[in-house]
């Protein structure tokens, strides 16, 4: 199962809109350098989720309004739960579904929470750092092993 990175977002302040980038540096055991949550995981979401939200509810959101880091295309993210993935040079373990929160709805409009149920994206712990660029492949590397190794 493979997909591609369609867009990348990060932000230094939680309340501000996320900035778009063509490339970001990601640190193992952390996240995107300079991101407001740079001390934790990266987040991924499907471009298809925004399109589905628009089709199902009529709500139009810009990709940076979803407040996730990596917008993907062509890969079913929910199927990657518990798996190790490669995004560009970065390897990560998908740890949990990233459900939409009330903060997102406060920043956007009513109906967003309901419209993004089961398609809010993923959280992933970075085990090998590197760069992620727009256009990079996203690959399923198989079931994540439960060990303390970050190799």
mmCIF file of C-alpha atoms in Angstrom:
data_model
loop_
_atom_site.group_PDB
_atom_site.id
_atom_site.type_symbol
_atom_site.label_atom_id
_atom_site.label_comp_id
_atom_site.label_asym_id
_atom_site.label_seq_id
_atom_site.Cartn_x
_atom_site.Cartn_y
_atom_site.Cartn_z
ATOM 1 C CA UNK A 1 0.000 0.000 0.000
ATOM 2 C CA UNK A 2 1.535 3.337 -1.046
ATOM 3 C CA UNK A 3 0.444 6.946 -1.345
ATOM 4 C CA UNK A 4 2.047 10.355 -1.746
ATOM 5 C CA UNK A 5 2.611 13.499 0.292
ATOM 6 C CA UNK A 6 0.358 16.142 -1.243
ATOM 7 C CA UNK A 7 1.076 19.001 1.192
ATOM 8 C CA UNK A 8 2.929 19.712 4.441
ATOM 9 C CA UNK A 9 1.876 22.059 7.242
ATOM 10 C CA UNK A 10 3.434 23.273 10.466
ATOM 11 C CA UNK A 11 2.968 26.141 12.876
ATOM 12 C CA UNK A 12 4.851 27.885 15.637
ATOM 13 C CA UNK A 13 1.706 29.086 17.458
ATOM 14 C CA UNK A 14 -1.310 26.930 18.253
ATOM 15 C CA UNK A 15 -3.957 29.579 17.495
ATOM 16 C CA UNK A 16 -2.506 30.726 14.162
ATOM 17 C CA UNK A 17 -3.237 29.032 10.817
ATOM 18 C CA UNK A 18 -0.648 26.419 9.900
ATOM 19 C CA UNK A 19 1.973 27.378 7.329
ATOM 20 C CA UNK A 20 2.526 25.383 4.167
ATOM 21 C CA UNK A 21 5.988 24.057 3.300
ATOM 22 C CA UNK A 22 7.580 22.176 0.422
ATOM 23 C CA UNK A 23 9.978 20.401 2.797
ATOM 24 C CA UNK A 24 10.351 19.939 6.555
ATOM 25 C CA UNK A 25 12.992 18.379 8.771
ATOM 26 C CA UNK A 26 11.649 15.813 11.235
ATOM 27 C CA UNK A 27 13.483 14.658 14.370
ATOM 28 C CA UNK A 28 13.381 11.085 15.733
ATOM 29 C CA UNK A 29 11.609 10.969 19.071
ATOM 30 C CA UNK A 30 9.986 14.281 18.247
ATOM 31 C CA UNK A 31 8.387 15.978 15.336
ATOM 32 C CA UNK A 32 8.782 18.696 12.761
ATOM 33 C CA UNK A 33 11.455 21.241 13.669
ATOM 34 C CA UNK A 34 9.777 24.533 14.561
ATOM 35 C CA UNK A 35 6.291 23.044 14.860
ATOM 36 C CA UNK A 36 4.145 23.999 17.840
ATOM 37 C CA UNK A 37 4.135 20.305 18.775
ATOM 38 C CA UNK A 38 7.747 19.622 17.770
ATOM 39 C CA UNK A 39 8.337 17.599 20.920
ATOM 40 C CA UNK A 40 5.865 14.911 19.898
ATOM 41 C CA UNK A 41 4.494 12.940 16.974
ATOM 42 C CA UNK A 42 3.617 13.926 13.442
ATOM 43 C CA UNK A 43 0.058 13.845 12.193
ATOM 44 C CA UNK A 44 -1.243 12.740 8.811
ATOM 45 C CA UNK A 45 -4.606 13.172 7.072
ATOM 46 C CA UNK A 46 -6.074 12.250 3.715
ATOM 47 C CA UNK A 47 -6.812 14.855 1.041
ATOM 48 C CA UNK A 48 -9.780 12.618 0.323
ATOM 49 C CA UNK A 49 -11.151 13.406 3.826
ATOM 50 C CA UNK A 50 -11.469 17.104 2.939
ATOM 51 C CA UNK A 51 -13.146 16.178 -0.326
ATOM 52 C CA UNK A 52 -15.505 13.817 1.518
ATOM 53 C CA UNK A 53 -16.338 16.488 4.089
ATOM 54 C CA UNK A 54 -17.266 18.883 1.281
ATOM 55 C CA UNK A 55 -19.333 16.251 -0.557
ATOM 56 C CA UNK A 56 -21.160 15.034 2.580
ATOM 57 C CA UNK A 57 -21.765 18.341 4.389
ATOM 58 C CA UNK A 58 -21.009 21.192 1.996
ATOM 59 C CA UNK A 59 -18.333 22.445 4.429
ATOM 60 C CA UNK A 60 -15.273 23.829 2.645
ATOM 61 C CA UNK A 61 -12.024 23.650 4.629
ATOM 62 C CA UNK A 62 -8.590 24.615 3.419
ATOM 63 C CA UNK A 63 -6.044 21.840 4.071
ATOM 64 C CA UNK A 64 -4.172 23.946 6.663
ATOM 65 C CA UNK A 65 -7.403 24.328 8.666
ATOM 66 C CA UNK A 66 -7.449 20.584 9.513
ATOM 67 C CA UNK A 67 -4.438 21.259 11.816
ATOM 68 C CA UNK A 68 -2.497 18.150 10.788
ATOM 69 C CA UNK A 69 1.060 18.051 9.428
ATOM 70 C CA UNK A 70 1.082 15.821 6.341
ATOM 71 C CA UNK A 71 -1.727 15.708 3.783
ATOM 72 C CA UNK A 72 -1.682 12.431 1.841
ATOM 73 C CA UNK A 73 -3.323 11.124 -1.294
ATOM 74 C CA UNK A 74 -3.974 7.575 -2.433
ATOM 75 C CA UNK A 75 -3.497 5.713 0.844
ATOM 76 C CA UNK A 76 -6.118 4.601 3.385
ATOM 77 C CA UNK A 77 -4.578 5.958 6.573
ATOM 78 C CA UNK A 78 -6.880 4.200 9.052
ATOM 79 C CA UNK A 79 -5.582 0.875 7.696
ATOM 80 C CA UNK A 80 -2.075 1.839 8.896
ATOM 81 C CA UNK A 81 -2.897 1.802 12.611
ATOM 82 C CA UNK A 82 -0.232 -0.242 14.426
ATOM 83 C CA UNK A 83 2.072 -0.289 11.402
ATOM 84 C CA UNK A 84 5.483 1.168 10.632
ATOM 85 C CA UNK A 85 5.494 3.624 7.716
ATOM 86 C CA UNK A 86 8.032 5.563 5.677
ATOM 87 C CA UNK A 87 7.152 9.120 4.666
ATOM 88 C CA UNK A 88 9.969 10.442 2.514
ATOM 89 C CA UNK A 89 13.121 9.803 4.575
ATOM 90 C CA UNK A 90 11.202 9.556 7.850
ATOM 91 C CA UNK A 91 10.106 6.298 9.485
ATOM 92 C CA UNK A 92 7.335 6.328 12.059
ATOM 93 C CA UNK A 93 5.027 3.995 13.946
ATOM 94 C CA UNK A 94 1.330 4.802 13.651
ATOM 95 C CA UNK A 95 0.095 4.874 17.241
ATOM 96 C CA UNK A 96 -3.492 6.096 17.115
ATOM 97 C CA UNK A 97 -6.312 7.607 15.142
ATOM 98 C CA UNK A 98 -6.345 11.394 15.458
ATOM 99 C CA UNK A 99 -9.977 12.275 16.075
ATOM 100 C CA UNK A 100 -11.217 15.798 15.364
ATOM 101 C CA UNK A 101 -11.620 17.945 18.483
ATOM 102 C CA UNK A 102 -13.889 20.762 19.607
ATOM 103 C CA UNK A 103 -10.982 23.218 19.172
ATOM 104 C CA UNK A 104 -11.000 22.465 15.431
ATOM 105 C CA UNK A 105 -14.725 23.141 15.246
ATOM 106 C CA UNK A 106 -14.303 26.411 17.204
ATOM 107 C CA UNK A 107 -11.686 27.527 14.662
ATOM 108 C CA UNK A 108 -13.814 26.535 11.665
ATOM 109 C CA UNK A 109 -17.581 25.955 11.698
ATOM 110 C CA UNK A 110 -20.336 23.758 13.164
ATOM 111 C CA UNK A 111 -20.582 20.315 11.579
ATOM 112 C CA UNK A 112 -16.836 19.776 11.154
ATOM 113 C CA UNK A 113 -16.587 17.288 14.043
ATOM 114 C CA UNK A 114 -19.416 15.136 12.753
ATOM 115 C CA UNK A 115 -18.133 15.400 9.171
ATOM 116 C CA UNK A 116 -14.639 14.186 10.082
ATOM 117 C CA UNK A 117 -15.595 11.264 12.334
ATOM 118 C CA UNK A 118 -13.417 8.261 11.392
ATOM 119 C CA UNK A 119 -11.435 10.357 8.912
ATOM 120 C CA UNK A 120 -9.587 12.791 11.163
ATOM 121 C CA UNK A 121 -6.143 11.360 10.443
ATOM 122 C CA UNK A 122 -3.394 9.587 12.380
ATOM 123 C CA UNK A 123 -0.741 10.249 15.004
ATOM 124 C CA UNK A 124 2.635 8.624 14.415
ATOM 125 C CA UNK A 125 5.771 8.430 16.577
ATOM 126 C CA UNK A 126 8.943 9.218 14.633
ATOM 127 C CA UNK A 127 11.584 6.492 14.992
ATOM 128 C CA UNK A 128 13.947 7.652 12.219
ATOM 129 C CA UNK A 129 14.300 11.329 11.383
ATOM 130 C CA UNK A 130 14.964 12.996 8.054
ATOM 131 C CA UNK A 131 13.197 15.181 5.531
ATOM 132 C CA UNK A 132 9.673 15.019 4.170
ATOM 133 C CA UNK A 133 8.994 16.746 0.855
ATOM 134 C CA UNK A 134 5.832 17.343 -1.143
ATOM 135 C CA UNK A 135 5.598 14.484 -3.663
ATOM 136 C CA UNK A 136 7.422 11.961 -1.459
ATOM 137 C CA UNK A 137 6.043 8.416 -1.327
ATOM 138 C CA UNK A 138 4.309 7.032 1.751
ATOM 139 C CA UNK A 139 4.968 3.328 2.235
ATOM 140 C CA UNK A 140 3.603 0.686 4.590
ATOM 141 C CA UNK A 141 6.655 -1.099 6.040
ATOM 142 C CA UNK A 142 4.645 -3.733 7.897
ATOM 143 C CA UNK A 143 3.442 -4.437 11.385
ATOM 144 C CA UNK A 144 5.259 -2.389 14.020
ATOM 145 C CA UNK A 145 7.345 -4.448 16.412
ATOM 146 C CA UNK A 146 6.851 -3.805 20.102
ATOM 147 C CA UNK A 147 10.355 -3.030 21.296
ATOM 148 C CA UNK A 148 12.317 -0.182 22.793
ATOM 149 C CA UNK A 149 14.567 -0.011 19.732
ATOM 150 C CA UNK A 150 14.329 3.207 17.730
ATOM 151 C CA UNK A 151 16.420 1.816 14.869
#
